Coordinates of C-alpha atoms in Angstrom, one line a residue:
Chain Q
M1 CA 34.3 0.7 -3.0
S2 CA 31.6 0.5 -5.6
A3 CA 32.8 -2.9 -6.6
Q4 CA 32.2 -4.2 -3.1
V5 CA 28.7 -2.7 -3.1
G6 CA 28.0 -4.3 -6.4
V7 CA 29.1 -7.8 -5.2
R8 CA 26.8 -7.6 -2.2
T9 CA 23.8 -6.4 -4.0
R10 CA 24.2 -9.0 -6.7
A11 CA 24.3 -11.8 -4.1
Q12 CA 21.2 -10.3 -2.5
A13 CA 19.5 -10.0 -5.8
A14 CA 20.2 -13.7 -6.5
L15 CA 18.6 -14.5 -3.1
A16 CA 15.6 -12.3 -4.1
M17 CA 15.3 -14.2 -7.4
E18 CA 15.5 -17.4 -5.4
A19 CA 12.6 -16.1 -3.3
V20 CA 10.7 -15.3 -6.4
S21 CA 10.9 -18.8 -7.7
S22 CA 10.1 -20.3 -4.3
A23 CA 7.1 -18.0 -4.0
E24 CA 5.2 -19.9 -6.8
P25 CA 4.1 -22.9 -4.7
S26 CA 2.6 -20.6 -2.0
S27 CA 0.2 -19.1 -4.6
K28 CA -1.6 -22.4 -4.8
R29 CA -3.4 -21.7 -1.5
K30 CA -5.9 -19.4 -3.3
K31 CA -9.5 -20.6 -2.8
I32 CA -12.4 -19.4 -4.8
S33 CA -14.9 -20.0 -1.9
N34 CA -13.1 -17.5 0.3
S35 CA -13.6 -14.7 -2.3
T36 CA -17.4 -15.2 -2.2
N37 CA -17.4 -14.7 1.5
Q38 CA -15.7 -11.3 1.3
E39 CA -17.8 -9.9 -1.5
P40 CA -21.0 -9.1 0.5
K41 CA -19.0 -7.2 3.0
L42 CA -17.9 -4.9 0.3
S43 CA -21.4 -4.6 -1.1
K44 CA -22.6 -3.5 2.3
T45 CA -20.7 -0.2 2.0
P46 CA -23.2 1.6 -0.4
R47 CA -26.5 1.2 1.4
T48 CA -28.3 4.0 -0.3
S49 CA -31.7 3.3 -1.9
S50 CA -30.4 4.5 -5.2
S51 CA -27.7 1.9 -5.3
S52 CA -30.2 -0.9 -4.5
A53 CA -32.5 0.5 -7.2
V54 CA -29.8 0.4 -9.8
K55 CA -28.6 -3.2 -9.2
P56 CA -31.3 -5.1 -7.4
A57 CA -30.5 -8.4 -9.1
T58 CA -26.8 -8.4 -8.2
V59 CA -27.6 -7.7 -4.6
T60 CA -29.9 -10.6 -4.3
E61 CA -27.4 -12.8 -6.1
M62 CA -24.6 -11.8 -3.8
V63 CA -26.7 -12.3 -0.6
Q64 CA -28.2 -15.8 -1.4
P65 CA -25.1 -18.0 -1.7
V66 CA -23.3 -16.5 1.3
S67 CA -26.1 -16.8 3.9
P68 CA -25.7 -20.5 4.7
E69 CA -22.0 -20.2 5.2
M70 CA -22.4 -17.1 7.3
V71 CA -25.0 -18.8 9.4
Q72 CA -22.6 -21.6 10.1
Q73 CA -19.9 -19.1 11.0
R74 CA -22.2 -17.4 13.4
C75 CA -23.3 -20.7 15.0
L76 CA -19.6 -21.3 15.7
S77 CA -19.0 -17.8 17.1
P78 CA -20.8 -18.1 20.5
T79 CA -18.7 -21.2 21.4
S80 CA -15.4 -19.7 20.2
S81 CA -15.7 -16.2 21.5
E82 CA -15.7 -15.3 25.2
I83 CA -17.3 -11.9 24.8
P84 CA -21.1 -12.1 24.5
A85 CA -21.3 -8.7 22.8
S86 CA -19.8 -9.9 19.6
C87 CA -22.3 -12.7 19.5
C88 CA -25.2 -10.2 19.8
S89 CA -23.8 -8.1 17.0
S90 CA -23.1 -11.0 14.7
N91 CA -26.6 -12.3 15.1
G92 CA -28.0 -8.8 14.5
S93 CA -26.2 -8.5 11.2
I94 CA -27.7 -11.7 9.7
G95 CA -30.8 -9.9 8.5
L96 CA -29.9 -7.9 5.4
D97 CA -33.4 -6.9 4.4
Q98 CA -34.4 -3.3 4.3
D99 CA -37.4 -4.0 6.6
R100 CA -35.0 -4.9 9.4
I101 CA -32.8 -1.8 9.2
K102 CA -34.4 -0.3 12.3
L103 CA -34.1 -3.5 14.3
L104 CA -30.5 -3.8 13.1
D105 CA -29.6 -0.3 14.4
L106 CA -31.3 -1.0 17.7
E107 CA -29.4 -4.3 18.2
V108 CA -26.1 -2.7 17.2
E109 CA -26.6 0.1 19.6
S110 CA -27.4 -2.3 22.4
A111 CA -24.3 -4.3 21.5
Q112 CA -22.2 -1.1 21.7
V113 CA -23.7 -0.3 25.1
E114 CA -22.8 -3.8 26.4
T115 CA -19.2 -3.5 25.2
S116 CA -18.8 -0.1 26.7
T117 CA -20.0 -1.4 30.1
C118 CA -17.7 -4.4 29.9
N119 CA -14.5 -2.6 28.9
G120 CA -14.9 0.5 31.1
G121 CA -13.2 3.9 30.7
H122 CA -10.9 3.2 27.8
E123 CA -13.7 2.4 25.4
I124 CA -15.7 5.5 26.4
E125 CA -12.7 7.7 25.7
R126 CA -12.1 6.1 22.3
R127 CA -15.7 6.5 21.3
E128 CA -15.7 10.2 22.4
M129 CA -12.6 10.8 20.3
K130 CA -14.3 9.0 17.3
R131 CA -17.3 11.2 17.7
S132 CA -15.2 14.4 17.8
S133 CA -13.3 13.2 14.7
E134 CA -16.6 12.5 13.0
L135 CA -17.7 16.1 13.8
R136 CA -14.5 17.4 12.3
E137 CA -15.1 15.3 9.2
N138 CA -18.5 16.7 8.9
S139 CA -17.2 20.2 9.0
Q140 CA -14.2 19.6 6.7
E141 CA -15.9 17.3 4.1
P142 CA -19.5 18.2 3.4
E143 CA -20.0 15.2 1.1
P144 CA -22.9 13.1 2.5
M145 CA -21.9 9.8 0.9
E146 CA -18.7 9.2 2.7
I147 CA -20.1 10.2 6.0
N148 CA -23.1 7.9 5.8
S149 CA -20.9 5.0 4.6
H150 CA -18.4 5.6 7.4
R151 CA -21.1 5.6 10.1
V152 CA -22.8 2.5 8.8
L153 CA -19.5 0.7 8.7
S154 CA -18.5 1.7 12.2
K155 CA -21.8 0.7 13.6
A156 CA -22.1 -2.7 11.8
K157 CA -18.6 -4.1 12.6
A158 CA -17.6 -5.6 15.9
M159 CA -14.1 -5.6 17.2
P160 CA -12.0 -8.8 16.5
T161 CA -11.7 -11.1 19.4
E162 CA -8.5 -12.1 21.1
L163 CA -8.8 -15.5 19.4
E164 CA -9.1 -14.0 16.0
L165 CA -6.1 -11.8 16.6
E166 CA -4.0 -14.7 17.8
E167 CA -5.1 -16.7 14.7
F168 CA -4.1 -13.9 12.4
F169 CA -0.7 -13.5 14.1
A170 CA -0.1 -17.3 14.1
A171 CA -0.9 -17.6 10.4
S172 CA 1.4 -14.7 9.6
E173 CA 4.2 -16.2 11.6
K174 CA 3.7 -19.5 9.8
D175 CA 3.9 -17.9 6.4
I176 CA 7.1 -16.1 7.3
Q177 CA 8.8 -19.2 8.6
K178 CA 7.7 -21.1 5.5
R179 CA 9.2 -18.4 3.3
F180 CA 12.5 -18.6 5.1
Q181 CA 12.5 -22.4 4.9
D182 CA 11.8 -22.3 1.1
R183 CA 14.5 -19.7 0.6
Y184 CA 17.3 -21.2 2.5
N185 CA 16.1 -24.9 2.4
Y186 CA 16.7 -25.3 6.1
D187 CA 14.2 -26.2 8.8
I188 CA 15.1 -24.1 11.9
V189 CA 12.6 -25.8 14.2
K190 CA 13.9 -29.3 13.6
D191 CA 17.4 -28.1 12.8
V192 CA 17.6 -30.2 9.7
P193 CA 18.6 -29.2 6.1
L194 CA 16.2 -29.8 3.3
E195 CA 16.4 -30.4 -0.4
G196 CA 17.1 -27.2 -2.3
R197 CA 19.6 -24.7 -3.5
Y198 CA 22.1 -24.7 -0.6
E199 CA 24.3 -27.5 0.5
W200 CA 24.6 -27.5 4.3
V201 CA 27.7 -28.8 6.0
Q202 CA 27.8 -29.6 9.6
L203 CA 30.6 -28.1 11.7
K204 CA 32.0 -29.3 15.0
P205 CA 32.1 -26.5 17.5
Chain J
M1 CA 41.3 19.9 -18.6
D2 CA 39.6 18.7 -21.8
N3 CA 39.5 15.2 -20.4
L4 CA 37.0 16.3 -17.7
L5 CA 34.4 17.4 -20.3
C6 CA 32.1 15.2 -22.2
D7 CA 30.2 15.6 -25.5
E8 CA 26.8 15.0 -24.0
V9 CA 24.3 17.9 -23.9
W10 CA 23.1 18.1 -20.4
L11 CA 20.8 20.2 -18.2
S12 CA 22.5 23.2 -16.5
K13 CA 21.4 24.2 -13.1
S14 CA 21.1 27.9 -14.0
A15 CA 17.6 29.4 -14.4
N16 CA 18.3 30.6 -17.9
T17 CA 18.0 27.1 -19.3
F18 CA 14.2 27.1 -18.6
E19 CA 13.6 30.7 -19.6
E20 CA 15.3 30.7 -23.0
V21 CA 15.6 28.3 -25.9
I22 CA 18.8 26.4 -25.6
S23 CA 21.2 27.9 -28.2
D24 CA 24.5 26.9 -26.7
P25 CA 24.6 23.4 -25.2
V26 CA 26.0 23.3 -21.7
A27 CA 28.4 20.5 -20.9
L28 CA 28.8 19.0 -17.4
K29 CA 31.9 17.4 -16.0
S30 CA 32.0 13.8 -17.0
Y31 CA 32.7 12.5 -13.4
E32 CA 29.4 14.0 -12.3
N33 CA 27.4 12.0 -14.8
E34 CA 29.4 8.9 -14.0
E35 CA 28.6 9.3 -10.3
F36 CA 24.9 9.7 -11.0
E37 CA 24.9 6.6 -13.3
E38 CA 26.6 4.5 -10.7
A39 CA 24.2 5.6 -7.9
F40 CA 21.3 5.0 -10.2
A41 CA 22.5 1.4 -11.1
V42 CA 22.9 0.7 -7.3
C43 CA 19.3 1.9 -6.7
L44 CA 17.9 -0.3 -9.5
E45 CA 19.6 -3.4 -7.9
K46 CA 18.4 -2.4 -4.5
E47 CA 14.9 -2.0 -5.8
V48 CA 14.6 -5.7 -6.5
L49 CA 15.0 -6.6 -2.8
C50 CA 12.0 -4.6 -1.7
L51 CA 9.2 -5.6 -4.1
P52 CA 6.0 -7.4 -3.5
E53 CA 5.9 -11.0 -4.7
P54 CA 5.1 -11.5 -8.4
D55 CA 1.5 -11.8 -9.4
Y56 CA 0.6 -9.6 -6.5
T57 CA -2.2 -7.9 -8.5
K58 CA -3.8 -11.2 -9.3
Y59 CA -3.7 -12.2 -5.7
L60 CA -5.5 -8.9 -4.7
H61 CA -8.1 -9.6 -7.3
S62 CA -8.8 -13.2 -6.3
N63 CA -9.1 -12.2 -2.6
N64 CA -11.2 -9.1 -3.2
L65 CA -8.6 -6.8 -1.7
I66 CA -8.4 -4.2 -4.4
F67 CA -10.9 -1.9 -2.9
P68 CA -9.9 -2.4 0.7
R69 CA -6.4 -1.6 -0.3
C70 CA -7.5 1.6 -1.9
R71 CA -9.4 2.6 1.3
V72 CA -6.3 2.0 3.4
I73 CA -4.0 3.9 1.1
Q74 CA -6.4 6.8 1.2
W75 CA -6.2 6.7 5.0
F76 CA -2.4 6.9 4.7
I77 CA -2.9 10.1 2.6
K78 CA -5.3 11.6 5.1
C79 CA -2.7 10.9 7.9
R80 CA 0.0 12.5 5.9
R81 CA -2.0 15.7 5.7
R82 CA -3.2 15.6 9.3
F83 CA 0.2 14.9 10.9
N84 CA 2.2 16.8 8.2
L85 CA 4.3 13.7 7.3
S86 CA 6.6 13.7 4.4
F87 CA 5.6 11.9 1.2
G88 CA 8.6 9.7 1.6
T89 CA 7.1 8.3 4.8
V90 CA 3.8 7.6 3.2
F91 CA 5.3 5.8 0.2
L92 CA 7.3 3.7 2.6
A93 CA 4.1 2.7 4.3
F94 CA 2.6 1.8 0.9
N95 CA 5.6 -0.4 0.2
Y96 CA 5.5 -2.2 3.6
L97 CA 1.7 -2.9 3.2
D98 CA 2.1 -4.4 -0.3
R99 CA 5.1 -6.5 0.6
F100 CA 3.4 -8.0 3.7
V101 CA 0.1 -8.8 2.0
S102 CA 2.0 -10.5 -0.8
I103 CA 4.2 -12.5 1.6
C104 CA 1.6 -13.5 4.2
Q105 CA -1.2 -14.7 1.9
C106 CA -3.9 -15.5 4.5
N107 CA -6.8 -17.4 3.1
D108 CA -9.4 -15.2 4.9
W109 CA -8.5 -11.6 4.8
E110 CA -10.8 -9.4 6.8
Y111 CA -10.8 -5.6 6.8
W112 CA -9.8 -5.4 10.4
M113 CA -6.6 -7.3 9.6
L114 CA -5.8 -4.8 6.9
E115 CA -6.4 -1.8 9.2
L116 CA -4.3 -3.3 11.9
L117 CA -1.5 -3.9 9.4
S118 CA -1.8 -0.4 8.0
I119 CA -1.5 1.1 11.5
A120 CA 1.7 -0.9 12.0
C121 CA 3.0 0.0 8.5
L122 CA 2.5 3.7 9.1
S123 CA 4.0 3.5 12.7
I124 CA 7.1 1.8 11.4
A125 CA 7.5 4.2 8.5
I126 CA 7.2 7.2 10.8
K127 CA 9.8 5.8 13.2
F128 CA 12.1 5.1 10.3
N129 CA 11.7 8.3 8.2
E130 CA 10.4 11.1 10.5
I131 CA 12.2 13.1 13.1
S132 CA 9.4 13.4 15.6
G133 CA 7.3 10.3 16.4
L134 CA 3.6 9.7 17.0
S135 CA 2.1 7.6 19.7
L136 CA -0.1 4.6 18.7
H137 CA -3.0 6.4 20.2
E138 CA -2.5 9.5 18.1
I139 CA -2.3 7.5 14.9
Q140 CA -5.7 6.0 15.4
V141 CA -7.5 9.2 16.0
E142 CA -9.3 9.5 12.7
G143 CA -10.5 7.6 9.7
L144 CA -10.5 4.0 11.0
D145 CA -13.3 1.6 11.6
Y146 CA -11.5 -0.3 14.4
S147 CA -9.2 0.7 17.2
F148 CA -6.6 -1.5 18.7
Q149 CA -4.7 -1.6 21.9
S150 CA -1.0 -0.7 21.9
N151 CA 0.3 -4.1 22.7
V152 CA -1.6 -5.6 19.8
I153 CA -0.2 -3.0 17.4
L154 CA 3.3 -3.6 18.7
K155 CA 2.9 -7.3 18.2
M156 CA 1.8 -6.6 14.6
E157 CA 4.8 -4.4 14.1
L158 CA 7.2 -7.1 15.2
I159 CA 5.6 -9.6 12.8
L160 CA 5.7 -7.0 10.0
L161 CA 9.4 -6.4 10.6
K162 CA 10.1 -10.2 10.4
A163 CA 8.1 -10.5 7.2
L164 CA 10.0 -7.6 5.6
G165 CA 13.4 -9.1 6.7
W166 CA 14.0 -5.9 8.5
R167 CA 14.7 -4.2 5.1
L168 CA 13.0 -0.9 5.6
N169 CA 14.9 1.5 3.4
S170 CA 12.8 0.6 0.3
M171 CA 13.3 2.2 -3.1
T172 CA 9.8 3.6 -3.8
S173 CA 8.5 5.4 -6.9
F174 CA 8.7 8.6 -4.9
S175 CA 12.4 8.1 -4.0
F176 CA 13.2 7.4 -7.6
A177 CA 11.4 10.5 -8.8
E178 CA 13.1 12.5 -6.0
M179 CA 16.5 11.2 -7.0
L180 CA 16.0 11.7 -10.7
G181 CA 14.2 15.0 -10.8
F182 CA 15.1 17.2 -7.9
D183 CA 18.8 17.0 -8.0
F184 CA 19.0 18.5 -11.5
L185 CA 16.6 21.4 -11.1
E186 CA 16.9 24.8 -9.4
P187 CA 15.2 25.2 -6.0
H188 CA 12.5 27.5 -7.2
H189 CA 11.3 24.8 -9.6
H190 CA 11.0 22.2 -7.0
V191 CA 7.7 23.1 -5.5
K192 CA 5.8 22.9 -8.8
L193 CA 7.5 19.7 -9.8
I194 CA 7.2 18.0 -6.5
S195 CA 3.5 18.6 -6.0
R196 CA 2.7 17.5 -9.6
V197 CA 4.9 14.4 -9.5
T198 CA 3.6 13.2 -6.1
D199 CA 0.0 13.6 -7.3
L200 CA 0.7 11.4 -10.2
L201 CA 2.5 8.9 -8.0
V202 CA -0.4 8.7 -5.6
Q203 CA -2.8 8.1 -8.4
A204 CA -0.6 5.4 -9.8
T205 CA -0.5 3.7 -6.4
L206 CA -4.3 3.6 -6.3
D207 CA -4.5 2.3 -9.9
Q208 CA -4.4 -1.4 -10.2
K209 CA -3.1 -1.2 -13.8
M210 CA 0.0 0.6 -12.6
M211 CA 0.8 -2.0 -10.0
E212 CA 2.3 -4.2 -12.8
F213 CA 5.2 -1.8 -13.1
R214 CA 8.2 -1.4 -10.9
P215 CA 8.5 1.7 -8.7
S216 CA 11.4 2.9 -10.8
V217 CA 9.3 2.7 -14.0
V218 CA 6.4 4.5 -12.3
G219 CA 8.7 7.2 -10.9
M220 CA 10.4 7.9 -14.2
S221 CA 7.1 8.0 -16.0
A222 CA 5.5 10.4 -13.6
L223 CA 8.6 12.6 -13.9
W224 CA 8.4 12.4 -17.7
C225 CA 4.7 13.5 -17.7
T226 CA 5.4 16.4 -15.4
L227 CA 8.4 17.6 -17.3
D228 CA 6.4 17.5 -20.6
Q229 CA 3.8 19.8 -19.0
L230 CA 6.0 22.2 -17.0
F231 CA 9.3 22.3 -18.9
P232 CA 8.8 21.1 -22.5
P233 CA 12.1 22.4 -23.9
T234 CA 14.3 20.4 -21.5
S235 CA 12.1 17.3 -21.3
D236 CA 13.2 15.7 -24.5
T237 CA 16.9 16.2 -23.7
Y238 CA 16.5 14.9 -20.2
I239 CA 14.4 11.8 -21.1
A240 CA 16.8 11.0 -23.9
Y241 CA 19.7 10.9 -21.4
I242 CA 17.8 8.7 -18.9
M243 CA 16.8 6.3 -21.6
S244 CA 20.5 6.1 -22.7
I245 CA 21.5 4.5 -19.5
L246 CA 18.7 1.9 -19.4
N247 CA 18.4 -1.5 -21.2
Q248 CA 15.7 -2.2 -23.8
S249 CA 13.2 -3.9 -21.5
Q250 CA 13.3 -1.0 -19.1
K251 CA 12.8 1.5 -21.9
D252 CA 9.8 -0.5 -23.2
D253 CA 8.3 -0.6 -19.7
I254 CA 8.7 3.2 -19.3
I255 CA 7.2 4.0 -22.6
K256 CA 4.2 1.7 -21.9
C257 CA 3.8 3.1 -18.4
H258 CA 4.1 6.7 -19.6
K259 CA 1.3 6.2 -22.2
L260 CA -0.9 4.6 -19.6
M261 CA -0.3 7.4 -17.1
E262 CA -1.1 10.1 -19.7
T263 CA -4.4 8.3 -20.5
Q264 CA -5.3 7.8 -16.8
T265 CA -4.4 11.4 -16.0
S266 CA -6.8 12.8 -18.6
M267 CA -9.6 10.4 -17.5
C268 CA -9.1 11.5 -13.9
V269 CA -9.3 15.1 -14.8
E270 CA -12.5 14.5 -16.7
N271 CA -14.2 12.6 -13.9
H272 CA -13.0 15.1 -11.2
H273 CA -12.3 12.1 -9.0
Y274 CA -9.0 12.8 -7.2
Y275 CA -7.3 9.9 -5.6
C276 CA -10.1 7.7 -6.8
P277 CA -9.3 4.2 -8.3
L278 CA -10.3 3.6 -11.9
S279 CA -12.3 0.4 -11.2
P280 CA -15.9 -0.8 -11.1
T281 CA -16.2 0.9 -7.8
T282 CA -15.7 4.2 -9.5
V283 CA -18.7 3.5 -11.7
L284 CA -20.8 2.9 -8.6
L285 CA -19.7 6.2 -7.1
N286 CA -20.5 8.0 -10.3
T287 CA -23.9 6.5 -10.3
H288 CA -24.6 7.9 -6.8
D289 CA -23.5 11.3 -7.9

């Protein structure tokens, strides 16, 4: 009994090792430019004046190289997205200066109002639940830092569009198929064997 | 009758072993040890099938995913408390998340993608490991920046299942610790051991330095640290036995991981940051305080 189990697991382990070796070429997709795009989003989290006072130089450094790319992305967003609310919110978040904080809050609030009118009842229910949960968080966790950061994040970010969701799903599916293809050296879509570990023999049904 | 006994000194299940100094070594039947060793070997082989891809930590670094991953894991822990889930469920969700992120290496990870994935991971882990389920609406009640419709989450779940190859019964650091520790101790010692071990394991999950080690290594190291603190007399005997059934590279990994875990544990205690990653972000948080 244990011998049979051992045989199966060893075969599967061999397949896993095959996957390990085949995983190496996929790591080449890493791009340095993408990492710079994501950094400012992380830096937005601590927006307290003390944090900006501690590291003013790094904040300016992080903001400057990203702004032209982000502008390009937001120029593309009105054509790609069907919902005008996301366009408004994305335009509002361009200005990162402290002087525009009030304007940013106003624009974000107006964007939220627009989305609520567009979507109807479901969105209102979700926001009410979010508010009640925030109240609970206030009562349970008296730490001011987490609450402020949570509120800022929830206000600043817009929901992903259907196109973005579809792109994410499609990219994931593509990676999964490629992984299978590399592992078993067989192209299911074209129904053709590829160069690799296995030798495929055609059978006549 | 003598053939059933072995010469090894092994832990007895009686409470006296922990109360008194071991004067007379207690011997277990040999088939019990053999059975454990076979099961342990099978679990080690099974572990390989459910690991993230190699160089996963480097990938997280290069895509700035270390901190978002920590946020998401902390959300899992909040959900565990809120919905009274088992730690086994939560550690399965950790495993699904890491495997998917290392398989589907998108060039542009955004935080909403990670949140959507996390909801799917937790939902599948709950269906797999818990008796009573949660609706997709209930899961999103608290702690998230985004909310998704049920059909979107279900689509994400299906893609996640494909990526994982439908292999959901992963060997996690928690399952290793559970197998190694709890079967050999009396019930009244479980509570102390369980809470301490799981705390160490959660910290290890959040710590990027620990991500280099396999779940089995992390699980055994956490168990080692805990036994050293709670049951010093039996710890040496027990660890010596576990080491005897491992090969040299596994031993080296455990010793290395154990030292690192002890260091990180003392640092965490000093900083009073529970479930907080030891990273530059921690420095920022300390600055605010």
